[in-house]
Each structure stands twice: as C-alpha cells, then as structure tokens.
mmCIF file of N, CA and C in Angstrom:
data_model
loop_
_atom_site.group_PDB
_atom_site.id
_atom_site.type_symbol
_atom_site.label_atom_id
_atom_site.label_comp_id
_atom_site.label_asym_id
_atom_site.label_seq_id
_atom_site.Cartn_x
_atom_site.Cartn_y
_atom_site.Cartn_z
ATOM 1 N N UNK A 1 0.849 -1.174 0.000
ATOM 2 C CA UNK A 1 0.000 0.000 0.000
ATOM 3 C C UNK A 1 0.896 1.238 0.000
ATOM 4 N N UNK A 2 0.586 1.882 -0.605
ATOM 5 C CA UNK A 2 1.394 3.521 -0.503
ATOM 6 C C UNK A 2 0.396 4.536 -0.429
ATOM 7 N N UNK A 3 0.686 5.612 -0.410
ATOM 8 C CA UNK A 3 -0.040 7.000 -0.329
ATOM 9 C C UNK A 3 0.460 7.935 -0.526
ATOM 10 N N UNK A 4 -0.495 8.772 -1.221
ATOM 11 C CA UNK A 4 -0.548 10.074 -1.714
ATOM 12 C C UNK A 4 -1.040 10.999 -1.208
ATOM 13 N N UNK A 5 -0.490 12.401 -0.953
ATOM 14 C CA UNK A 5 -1.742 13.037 -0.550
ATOM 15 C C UNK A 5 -1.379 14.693 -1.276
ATOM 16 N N UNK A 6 -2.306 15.573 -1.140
ATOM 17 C CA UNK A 6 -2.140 16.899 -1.661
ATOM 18 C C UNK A 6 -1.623 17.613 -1.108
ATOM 19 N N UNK A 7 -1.019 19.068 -1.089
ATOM 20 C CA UNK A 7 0.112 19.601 -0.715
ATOM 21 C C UNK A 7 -0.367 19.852 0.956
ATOM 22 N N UNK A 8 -1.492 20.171 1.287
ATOM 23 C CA UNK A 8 -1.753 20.388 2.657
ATOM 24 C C UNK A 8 -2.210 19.319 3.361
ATOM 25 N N UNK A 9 -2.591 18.002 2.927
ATOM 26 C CA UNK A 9 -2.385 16.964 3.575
ATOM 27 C C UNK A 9 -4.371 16.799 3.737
ATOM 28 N N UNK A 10 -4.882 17.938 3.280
ATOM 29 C CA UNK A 10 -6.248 17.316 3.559
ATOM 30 C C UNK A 10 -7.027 16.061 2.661
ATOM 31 N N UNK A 11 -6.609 15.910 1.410
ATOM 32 C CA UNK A 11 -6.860 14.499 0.540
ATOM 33 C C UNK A 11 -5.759 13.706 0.677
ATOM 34 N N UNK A 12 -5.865 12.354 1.036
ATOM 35 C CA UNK A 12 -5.500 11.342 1.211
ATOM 36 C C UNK A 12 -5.580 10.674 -0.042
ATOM 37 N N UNK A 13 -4.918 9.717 -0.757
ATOM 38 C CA UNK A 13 -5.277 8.838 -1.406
ATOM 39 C C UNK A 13 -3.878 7.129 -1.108
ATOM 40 N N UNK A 14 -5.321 6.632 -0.487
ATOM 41 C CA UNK A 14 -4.457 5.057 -0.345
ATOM 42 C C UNK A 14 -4.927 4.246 -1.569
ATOM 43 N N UNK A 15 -3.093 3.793 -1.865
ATOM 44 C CA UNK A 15 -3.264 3.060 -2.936
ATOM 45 C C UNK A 15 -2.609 1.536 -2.950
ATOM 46 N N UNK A 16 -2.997 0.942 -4.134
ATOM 47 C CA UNK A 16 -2.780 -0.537 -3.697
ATOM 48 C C UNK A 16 -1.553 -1.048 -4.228
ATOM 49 N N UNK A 17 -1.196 -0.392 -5.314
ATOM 50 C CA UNK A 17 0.615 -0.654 -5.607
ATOM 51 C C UNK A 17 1.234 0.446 -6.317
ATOM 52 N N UNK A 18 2.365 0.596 -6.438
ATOM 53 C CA UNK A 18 2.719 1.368 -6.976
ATOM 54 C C UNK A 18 2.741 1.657 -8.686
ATOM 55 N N UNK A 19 2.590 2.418 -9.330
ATOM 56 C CA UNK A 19 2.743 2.680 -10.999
ATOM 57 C C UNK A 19 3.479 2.081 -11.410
ATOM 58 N N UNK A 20 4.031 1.022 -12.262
ATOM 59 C CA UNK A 20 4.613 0.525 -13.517
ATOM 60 C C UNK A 20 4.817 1.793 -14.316
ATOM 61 N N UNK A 21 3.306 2.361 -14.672
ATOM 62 C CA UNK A 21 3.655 3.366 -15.712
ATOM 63 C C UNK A 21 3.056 4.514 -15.839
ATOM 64 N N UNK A 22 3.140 5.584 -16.266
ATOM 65 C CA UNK A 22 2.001 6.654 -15.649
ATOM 66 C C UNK A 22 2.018 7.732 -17.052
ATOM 67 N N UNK A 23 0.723 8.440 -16.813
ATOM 68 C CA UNK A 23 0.347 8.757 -18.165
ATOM 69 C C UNK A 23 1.002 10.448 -18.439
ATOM 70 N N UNK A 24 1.806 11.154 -18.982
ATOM 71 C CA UNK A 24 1.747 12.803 -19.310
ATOM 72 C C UNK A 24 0.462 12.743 -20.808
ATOM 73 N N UNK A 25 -0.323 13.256 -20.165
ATOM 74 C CA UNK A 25 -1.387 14.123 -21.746
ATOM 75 C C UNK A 25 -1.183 15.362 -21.770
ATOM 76 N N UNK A 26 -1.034 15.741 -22.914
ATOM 77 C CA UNK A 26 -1.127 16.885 -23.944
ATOM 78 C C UNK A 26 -2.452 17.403 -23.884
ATOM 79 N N UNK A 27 -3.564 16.854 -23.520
ATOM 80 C CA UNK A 27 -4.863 17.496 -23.638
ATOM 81 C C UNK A 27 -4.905 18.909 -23.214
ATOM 82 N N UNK A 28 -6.100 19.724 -23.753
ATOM 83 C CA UNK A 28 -6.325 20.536 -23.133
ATOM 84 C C UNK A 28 -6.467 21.508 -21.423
ATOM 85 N N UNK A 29 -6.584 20.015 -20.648
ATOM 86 C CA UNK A 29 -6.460 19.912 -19.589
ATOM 87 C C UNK A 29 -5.546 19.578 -18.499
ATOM 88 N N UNK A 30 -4.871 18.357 -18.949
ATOM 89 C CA UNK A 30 -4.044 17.857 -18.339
ATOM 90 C C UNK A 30 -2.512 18.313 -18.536
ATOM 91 N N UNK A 31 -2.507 19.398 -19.599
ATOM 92 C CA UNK A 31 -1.050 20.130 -20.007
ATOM 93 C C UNK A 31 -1.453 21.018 -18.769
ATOM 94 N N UNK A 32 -2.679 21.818 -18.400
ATOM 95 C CA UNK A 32 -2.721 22.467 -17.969
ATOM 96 C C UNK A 32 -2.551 22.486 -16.528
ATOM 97 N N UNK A 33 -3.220 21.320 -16.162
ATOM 98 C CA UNK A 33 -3.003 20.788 -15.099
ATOM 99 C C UNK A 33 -1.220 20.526 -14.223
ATOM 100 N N UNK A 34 -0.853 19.727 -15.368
ATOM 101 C CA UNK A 34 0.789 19.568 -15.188
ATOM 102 C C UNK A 34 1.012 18.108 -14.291
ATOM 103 N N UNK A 35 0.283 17.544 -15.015
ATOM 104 C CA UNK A 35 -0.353 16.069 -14.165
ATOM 105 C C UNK A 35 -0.105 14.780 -14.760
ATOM 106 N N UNK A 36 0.744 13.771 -14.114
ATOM 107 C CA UNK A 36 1.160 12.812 -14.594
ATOM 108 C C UNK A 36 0.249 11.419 -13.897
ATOM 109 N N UNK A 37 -0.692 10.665 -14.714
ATOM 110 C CA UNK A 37 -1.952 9.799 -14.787
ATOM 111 C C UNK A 37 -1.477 8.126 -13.945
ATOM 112 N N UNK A 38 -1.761 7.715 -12.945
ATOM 113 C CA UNK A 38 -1.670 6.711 -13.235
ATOM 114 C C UNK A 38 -3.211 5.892 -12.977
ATOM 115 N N UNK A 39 -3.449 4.897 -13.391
ATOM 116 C CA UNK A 39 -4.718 3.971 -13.388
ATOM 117 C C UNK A 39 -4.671 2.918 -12.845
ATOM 118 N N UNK A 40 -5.727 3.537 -12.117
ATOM 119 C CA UNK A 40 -6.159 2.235 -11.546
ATOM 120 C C UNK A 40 -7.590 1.709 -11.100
ATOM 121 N N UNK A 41 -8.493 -0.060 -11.136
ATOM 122 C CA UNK A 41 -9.089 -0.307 -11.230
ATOM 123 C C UNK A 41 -10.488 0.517 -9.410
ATOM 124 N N UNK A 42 -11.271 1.097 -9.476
ATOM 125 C CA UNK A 42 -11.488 1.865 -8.773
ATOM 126 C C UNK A 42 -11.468 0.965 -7.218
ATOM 127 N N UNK A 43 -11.535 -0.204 -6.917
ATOM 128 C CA UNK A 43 -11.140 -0.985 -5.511
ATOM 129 C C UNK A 43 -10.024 -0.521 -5.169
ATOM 130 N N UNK A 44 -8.973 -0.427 -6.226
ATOM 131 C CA UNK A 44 -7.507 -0.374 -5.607
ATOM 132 C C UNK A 44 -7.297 0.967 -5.003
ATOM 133 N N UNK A 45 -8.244 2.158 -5.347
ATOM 134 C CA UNK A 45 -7.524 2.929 -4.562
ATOM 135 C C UNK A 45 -8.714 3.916 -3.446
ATOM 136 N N UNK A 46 -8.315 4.341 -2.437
ATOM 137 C CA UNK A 46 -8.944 4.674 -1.299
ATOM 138 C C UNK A 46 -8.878 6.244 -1.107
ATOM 139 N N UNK A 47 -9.670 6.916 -0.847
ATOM 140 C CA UNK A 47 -9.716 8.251 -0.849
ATOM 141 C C UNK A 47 -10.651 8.676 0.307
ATOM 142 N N UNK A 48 -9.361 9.473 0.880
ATOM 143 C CA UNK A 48 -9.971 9.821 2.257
ATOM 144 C C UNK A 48 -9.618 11.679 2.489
ATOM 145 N N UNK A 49 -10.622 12.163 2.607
ATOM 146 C CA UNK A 49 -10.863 13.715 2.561
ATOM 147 C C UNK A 49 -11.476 14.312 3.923
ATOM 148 N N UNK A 50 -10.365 15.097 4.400
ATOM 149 C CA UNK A 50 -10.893 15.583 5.761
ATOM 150 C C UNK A 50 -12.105 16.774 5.255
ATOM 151 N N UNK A 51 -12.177 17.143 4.135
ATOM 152 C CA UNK A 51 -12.984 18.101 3.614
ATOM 153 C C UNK A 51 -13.642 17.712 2.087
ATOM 154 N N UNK A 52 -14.485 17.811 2.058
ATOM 155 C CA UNK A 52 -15.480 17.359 0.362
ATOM 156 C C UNK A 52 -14.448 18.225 -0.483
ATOM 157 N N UNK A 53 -13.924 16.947 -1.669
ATOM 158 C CA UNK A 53 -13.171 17.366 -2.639
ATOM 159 C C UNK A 53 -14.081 18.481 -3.929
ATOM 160 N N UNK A 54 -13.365 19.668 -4.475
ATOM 161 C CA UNK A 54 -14.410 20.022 -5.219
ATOM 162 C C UNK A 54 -14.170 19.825 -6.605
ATOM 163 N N UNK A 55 -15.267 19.472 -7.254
ATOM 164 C CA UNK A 55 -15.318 18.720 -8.740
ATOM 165 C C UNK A 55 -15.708 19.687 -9.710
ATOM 166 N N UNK A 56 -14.995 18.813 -10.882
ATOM 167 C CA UNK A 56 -14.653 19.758 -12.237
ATOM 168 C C UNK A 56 -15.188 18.978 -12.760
ATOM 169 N N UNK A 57 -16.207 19.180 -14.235
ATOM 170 C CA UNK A 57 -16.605 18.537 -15.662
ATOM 171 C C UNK A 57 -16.608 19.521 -16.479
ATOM 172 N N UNK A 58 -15.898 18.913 -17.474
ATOM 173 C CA UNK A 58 -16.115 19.809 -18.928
ATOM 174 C C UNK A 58 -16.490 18.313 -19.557
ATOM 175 N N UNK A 59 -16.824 19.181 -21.269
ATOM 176 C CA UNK A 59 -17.113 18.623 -22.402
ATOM 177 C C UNK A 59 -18.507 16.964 -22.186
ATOM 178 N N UNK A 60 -18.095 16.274 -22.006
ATOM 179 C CA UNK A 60 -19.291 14.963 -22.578
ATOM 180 C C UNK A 60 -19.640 14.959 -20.675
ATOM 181 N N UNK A 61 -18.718 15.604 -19.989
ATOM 182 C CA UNK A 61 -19.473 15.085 -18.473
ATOM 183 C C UNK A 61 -19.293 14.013 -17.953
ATOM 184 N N UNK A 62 -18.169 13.179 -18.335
ATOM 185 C CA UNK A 62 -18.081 11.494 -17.946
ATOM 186 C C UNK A 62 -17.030 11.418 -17.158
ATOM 187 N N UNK A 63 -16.198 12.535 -16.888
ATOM 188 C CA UNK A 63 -15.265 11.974 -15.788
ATOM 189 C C UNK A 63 -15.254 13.641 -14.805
ATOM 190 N N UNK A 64 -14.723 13.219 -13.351
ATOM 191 C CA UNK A 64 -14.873 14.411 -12.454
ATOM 192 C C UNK A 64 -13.747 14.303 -12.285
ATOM 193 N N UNK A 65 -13.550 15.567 -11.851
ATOM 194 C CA UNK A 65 -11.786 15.804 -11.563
ATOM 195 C C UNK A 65 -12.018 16.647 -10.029
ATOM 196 N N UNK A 66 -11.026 15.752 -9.304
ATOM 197 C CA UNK A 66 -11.292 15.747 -7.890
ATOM 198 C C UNK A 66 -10.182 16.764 -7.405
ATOM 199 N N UNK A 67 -10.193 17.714 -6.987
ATOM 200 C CA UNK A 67 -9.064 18.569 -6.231
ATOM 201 C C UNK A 67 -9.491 19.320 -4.650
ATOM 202 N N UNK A 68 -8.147 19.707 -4.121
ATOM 203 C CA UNK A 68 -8.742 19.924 -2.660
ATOM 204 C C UNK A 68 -8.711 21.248 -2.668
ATOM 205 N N UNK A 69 -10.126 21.289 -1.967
ATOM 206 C CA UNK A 69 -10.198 22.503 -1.620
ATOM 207 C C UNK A 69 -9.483 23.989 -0.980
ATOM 208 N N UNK A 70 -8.830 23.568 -0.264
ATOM 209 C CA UNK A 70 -7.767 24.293 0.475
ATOM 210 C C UNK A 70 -6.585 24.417 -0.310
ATOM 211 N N UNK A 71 -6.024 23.689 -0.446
ATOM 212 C CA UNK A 71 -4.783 23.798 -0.999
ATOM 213 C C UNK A 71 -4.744 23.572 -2.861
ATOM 214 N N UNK A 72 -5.630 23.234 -3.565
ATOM 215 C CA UNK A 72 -6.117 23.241 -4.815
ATOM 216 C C UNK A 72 -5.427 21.924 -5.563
ATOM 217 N N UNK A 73 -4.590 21.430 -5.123
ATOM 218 C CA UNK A 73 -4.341 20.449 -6.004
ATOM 219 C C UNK A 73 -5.359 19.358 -6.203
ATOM 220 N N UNK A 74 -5.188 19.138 -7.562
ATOM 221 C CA UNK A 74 -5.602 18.003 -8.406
ATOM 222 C C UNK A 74 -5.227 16.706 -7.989
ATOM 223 N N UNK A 75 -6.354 15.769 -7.213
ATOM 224 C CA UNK A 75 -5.669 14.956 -6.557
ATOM 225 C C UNK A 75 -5.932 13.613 -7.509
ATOM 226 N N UNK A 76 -7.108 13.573 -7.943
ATOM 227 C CA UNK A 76 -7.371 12.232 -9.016
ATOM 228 C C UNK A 76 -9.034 12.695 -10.204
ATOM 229 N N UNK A 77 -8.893 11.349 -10.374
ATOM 230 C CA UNK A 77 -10.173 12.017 -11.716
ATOM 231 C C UNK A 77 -11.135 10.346 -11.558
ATOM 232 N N UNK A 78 -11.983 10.548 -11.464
ATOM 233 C CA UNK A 78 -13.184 9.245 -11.325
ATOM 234 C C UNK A 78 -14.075 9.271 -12.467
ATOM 235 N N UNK A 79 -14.632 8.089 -12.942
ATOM 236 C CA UNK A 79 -15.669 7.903 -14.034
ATOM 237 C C UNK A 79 -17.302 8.515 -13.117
ATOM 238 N N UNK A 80 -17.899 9.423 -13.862
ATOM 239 C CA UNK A 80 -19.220 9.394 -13.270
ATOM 240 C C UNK A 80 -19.890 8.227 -13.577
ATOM 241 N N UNK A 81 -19.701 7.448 -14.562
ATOM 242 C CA UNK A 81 -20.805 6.325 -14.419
ATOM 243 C C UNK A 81 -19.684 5.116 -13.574
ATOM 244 N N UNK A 82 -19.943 4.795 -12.659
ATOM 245 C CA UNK A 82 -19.034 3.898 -11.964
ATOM 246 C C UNK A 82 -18.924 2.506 -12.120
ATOM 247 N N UNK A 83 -19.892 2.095 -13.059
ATOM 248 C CA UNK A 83 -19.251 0.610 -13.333
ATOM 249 C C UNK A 83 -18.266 0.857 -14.523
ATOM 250 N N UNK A 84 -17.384 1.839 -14.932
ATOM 251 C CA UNK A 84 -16.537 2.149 -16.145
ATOM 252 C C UNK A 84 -15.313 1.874 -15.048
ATOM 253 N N UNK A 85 -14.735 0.589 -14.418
ATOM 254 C CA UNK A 85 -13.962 0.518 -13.319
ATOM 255 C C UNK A 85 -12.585 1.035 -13.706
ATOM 256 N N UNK A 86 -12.304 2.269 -13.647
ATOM 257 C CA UNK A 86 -11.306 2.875 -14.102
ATOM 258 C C UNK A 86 -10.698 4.408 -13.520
ATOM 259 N N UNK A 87 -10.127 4.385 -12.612
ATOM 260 C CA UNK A 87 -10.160 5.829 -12.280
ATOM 261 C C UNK A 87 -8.516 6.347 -12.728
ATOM 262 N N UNK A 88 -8.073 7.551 -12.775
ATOM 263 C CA UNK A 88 -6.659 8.278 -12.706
ATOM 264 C C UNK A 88 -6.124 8.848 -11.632
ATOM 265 N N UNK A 89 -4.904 8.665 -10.718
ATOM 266 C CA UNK A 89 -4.604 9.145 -9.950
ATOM 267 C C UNK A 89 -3.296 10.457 -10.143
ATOM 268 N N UNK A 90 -3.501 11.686 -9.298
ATOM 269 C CA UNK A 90 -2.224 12.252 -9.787
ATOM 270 C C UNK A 90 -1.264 11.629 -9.535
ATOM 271 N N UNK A 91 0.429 11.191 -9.982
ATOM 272 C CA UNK A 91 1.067 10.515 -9.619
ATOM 273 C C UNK A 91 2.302 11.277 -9.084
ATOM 274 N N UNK A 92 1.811 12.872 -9.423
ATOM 275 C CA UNK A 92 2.456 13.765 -8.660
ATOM 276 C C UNK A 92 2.546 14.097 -7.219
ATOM 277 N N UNK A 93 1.580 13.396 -6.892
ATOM 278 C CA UNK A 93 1.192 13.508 -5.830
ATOM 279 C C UNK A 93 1.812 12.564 -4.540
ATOM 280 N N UNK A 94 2.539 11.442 -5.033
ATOM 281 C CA UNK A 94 3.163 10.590 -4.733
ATOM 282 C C UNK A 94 4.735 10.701 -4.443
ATOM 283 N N UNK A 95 5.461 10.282 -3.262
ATOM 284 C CA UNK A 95 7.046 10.684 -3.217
ATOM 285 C C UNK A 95 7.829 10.526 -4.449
ATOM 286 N N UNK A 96 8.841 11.275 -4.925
ATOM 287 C CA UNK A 96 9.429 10.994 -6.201
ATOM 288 C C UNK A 96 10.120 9.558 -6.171
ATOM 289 N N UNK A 97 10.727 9.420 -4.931
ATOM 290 C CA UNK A 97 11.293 7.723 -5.003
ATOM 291 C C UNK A 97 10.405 6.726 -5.833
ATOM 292 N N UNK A 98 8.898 7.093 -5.994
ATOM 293 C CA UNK A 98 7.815 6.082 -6.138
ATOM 294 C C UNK A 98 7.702 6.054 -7.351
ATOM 295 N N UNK A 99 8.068 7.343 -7.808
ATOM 296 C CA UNK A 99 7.739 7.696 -9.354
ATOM 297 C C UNK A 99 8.866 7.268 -9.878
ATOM 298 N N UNK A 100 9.900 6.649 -9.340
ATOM 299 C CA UNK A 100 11.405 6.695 -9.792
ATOM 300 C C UNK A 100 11.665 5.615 -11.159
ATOM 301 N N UNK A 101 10.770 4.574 -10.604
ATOM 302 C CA UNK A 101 11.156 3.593 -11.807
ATOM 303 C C UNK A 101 9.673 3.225 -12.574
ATOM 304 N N UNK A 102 8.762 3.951 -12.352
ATOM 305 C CA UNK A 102 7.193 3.892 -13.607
ATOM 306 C C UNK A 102 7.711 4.797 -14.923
ATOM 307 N N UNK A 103 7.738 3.923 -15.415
ATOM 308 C CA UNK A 103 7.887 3.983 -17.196
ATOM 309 C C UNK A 103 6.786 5.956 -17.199
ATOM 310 N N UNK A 104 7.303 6.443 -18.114
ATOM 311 C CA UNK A 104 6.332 7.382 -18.726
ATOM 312 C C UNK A 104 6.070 7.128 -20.036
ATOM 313 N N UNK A 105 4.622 7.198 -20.408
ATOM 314 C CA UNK A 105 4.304 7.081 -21.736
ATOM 315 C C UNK A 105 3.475 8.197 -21.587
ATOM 316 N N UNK A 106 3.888 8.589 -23.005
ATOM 317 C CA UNK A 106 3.525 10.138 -23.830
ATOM 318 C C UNK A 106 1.838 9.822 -24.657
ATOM 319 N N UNK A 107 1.451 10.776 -24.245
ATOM 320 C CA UNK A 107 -0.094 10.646 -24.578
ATOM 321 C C UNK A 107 -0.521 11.516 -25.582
ATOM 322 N N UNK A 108 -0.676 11.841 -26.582
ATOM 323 C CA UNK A 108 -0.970 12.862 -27.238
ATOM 324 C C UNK A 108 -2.595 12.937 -27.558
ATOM 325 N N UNK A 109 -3.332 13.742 -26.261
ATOM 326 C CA UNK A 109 -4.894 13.752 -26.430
ATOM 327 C C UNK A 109 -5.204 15.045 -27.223
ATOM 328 N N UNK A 110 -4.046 16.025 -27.416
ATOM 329 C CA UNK A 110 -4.561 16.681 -28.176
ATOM 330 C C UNK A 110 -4.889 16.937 -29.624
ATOM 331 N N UNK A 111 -4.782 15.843 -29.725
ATOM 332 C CA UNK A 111 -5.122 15.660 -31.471
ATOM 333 C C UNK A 111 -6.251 14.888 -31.669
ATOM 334 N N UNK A 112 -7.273 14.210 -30.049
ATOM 335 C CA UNK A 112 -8.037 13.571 -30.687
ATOM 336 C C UNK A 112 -9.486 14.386 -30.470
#
C-alpha cells in the first residue's frame, strides 16, 4: 500500500501498488493541469478527505476531476458512471522515489 496526498495533507489517497507506468497528456487539460496519470481499477484505490473534494466537468461530463479545496491540487479524476472501473490518480502527488522507476508514456490527447 502507498499514499498520496495533496500539498496540505487534507486528501488522502491510499493506494494498492505502486505505478509501472504513468500517463503525461497533452490534452487541453491535463497540459494544464501539469499532471502525470496513473490507473487504476477503482477498488484499488482509497480516498480519504478531511474536507469534500471540489469537482470539475467539462465537455461529454463522464469523468470528475477531484481537487482539494484548500490547498487546490488536483488529486485524481473518477468515471461518473461507476461501473466504467477505471479511475486516474495524480502521480504527482506521490514521493518521487515512487515515481522513480514507472515507465512514462507520452499521450498525445490533443489531437483527438
């Protein structure tokens, strides 16, 4: 198990192993963001918020983007329809030791 949490410590996220590999997108969002993806099946990871995370949707509305309130970081992104068992975690969010040996693969969402 490892954990993540946001810069002021109020989102938690327990997770169940560490990244193999983690995503950089080009999207509109996630350049903006400055946010490196990793996935995982939504059991594996645990999210614990001393305060209600506040949520973002753009475009089709199918995924929320979870950040903390206080301190603003972008902590993960969830499917609104929840049997799509798939969520993104920031992986920034995680000690760099952790990030040390997950592969990066280059995403180019802005072309689709």
């Amino acid at each position: 198990m490892i954990e993540a949490s946001c810069h002021c410590g109020a989102v938690r996220l327990e997770i169940a192993a560490e990244p193999e590999e983690v995503t950089n997108c080009n999207c509109s969002i996630c350049r903006r963001y400055g946010i490196l993806w990793a996935y995982y099946p939504l059991a594996q990871v645990r999210v614990r918020a001393d305060l209600a995370t506040d949520i973002y949707m753009w475009g089709d509305r199918a995924v929320e983007f979870h950040r903390c309130p206080s301190c603003g970081c972008v902590s993960h992104w969830s499917p609104v329809d929840r049997s799509l068992d798939r969520m993104g975690v920031n992986a920034r969010l995680m000690a760099p030791e952790i990030l040390a040996n997950a592969r990066i693969r280059q995403f180019d969402g802005a072309s689709m």
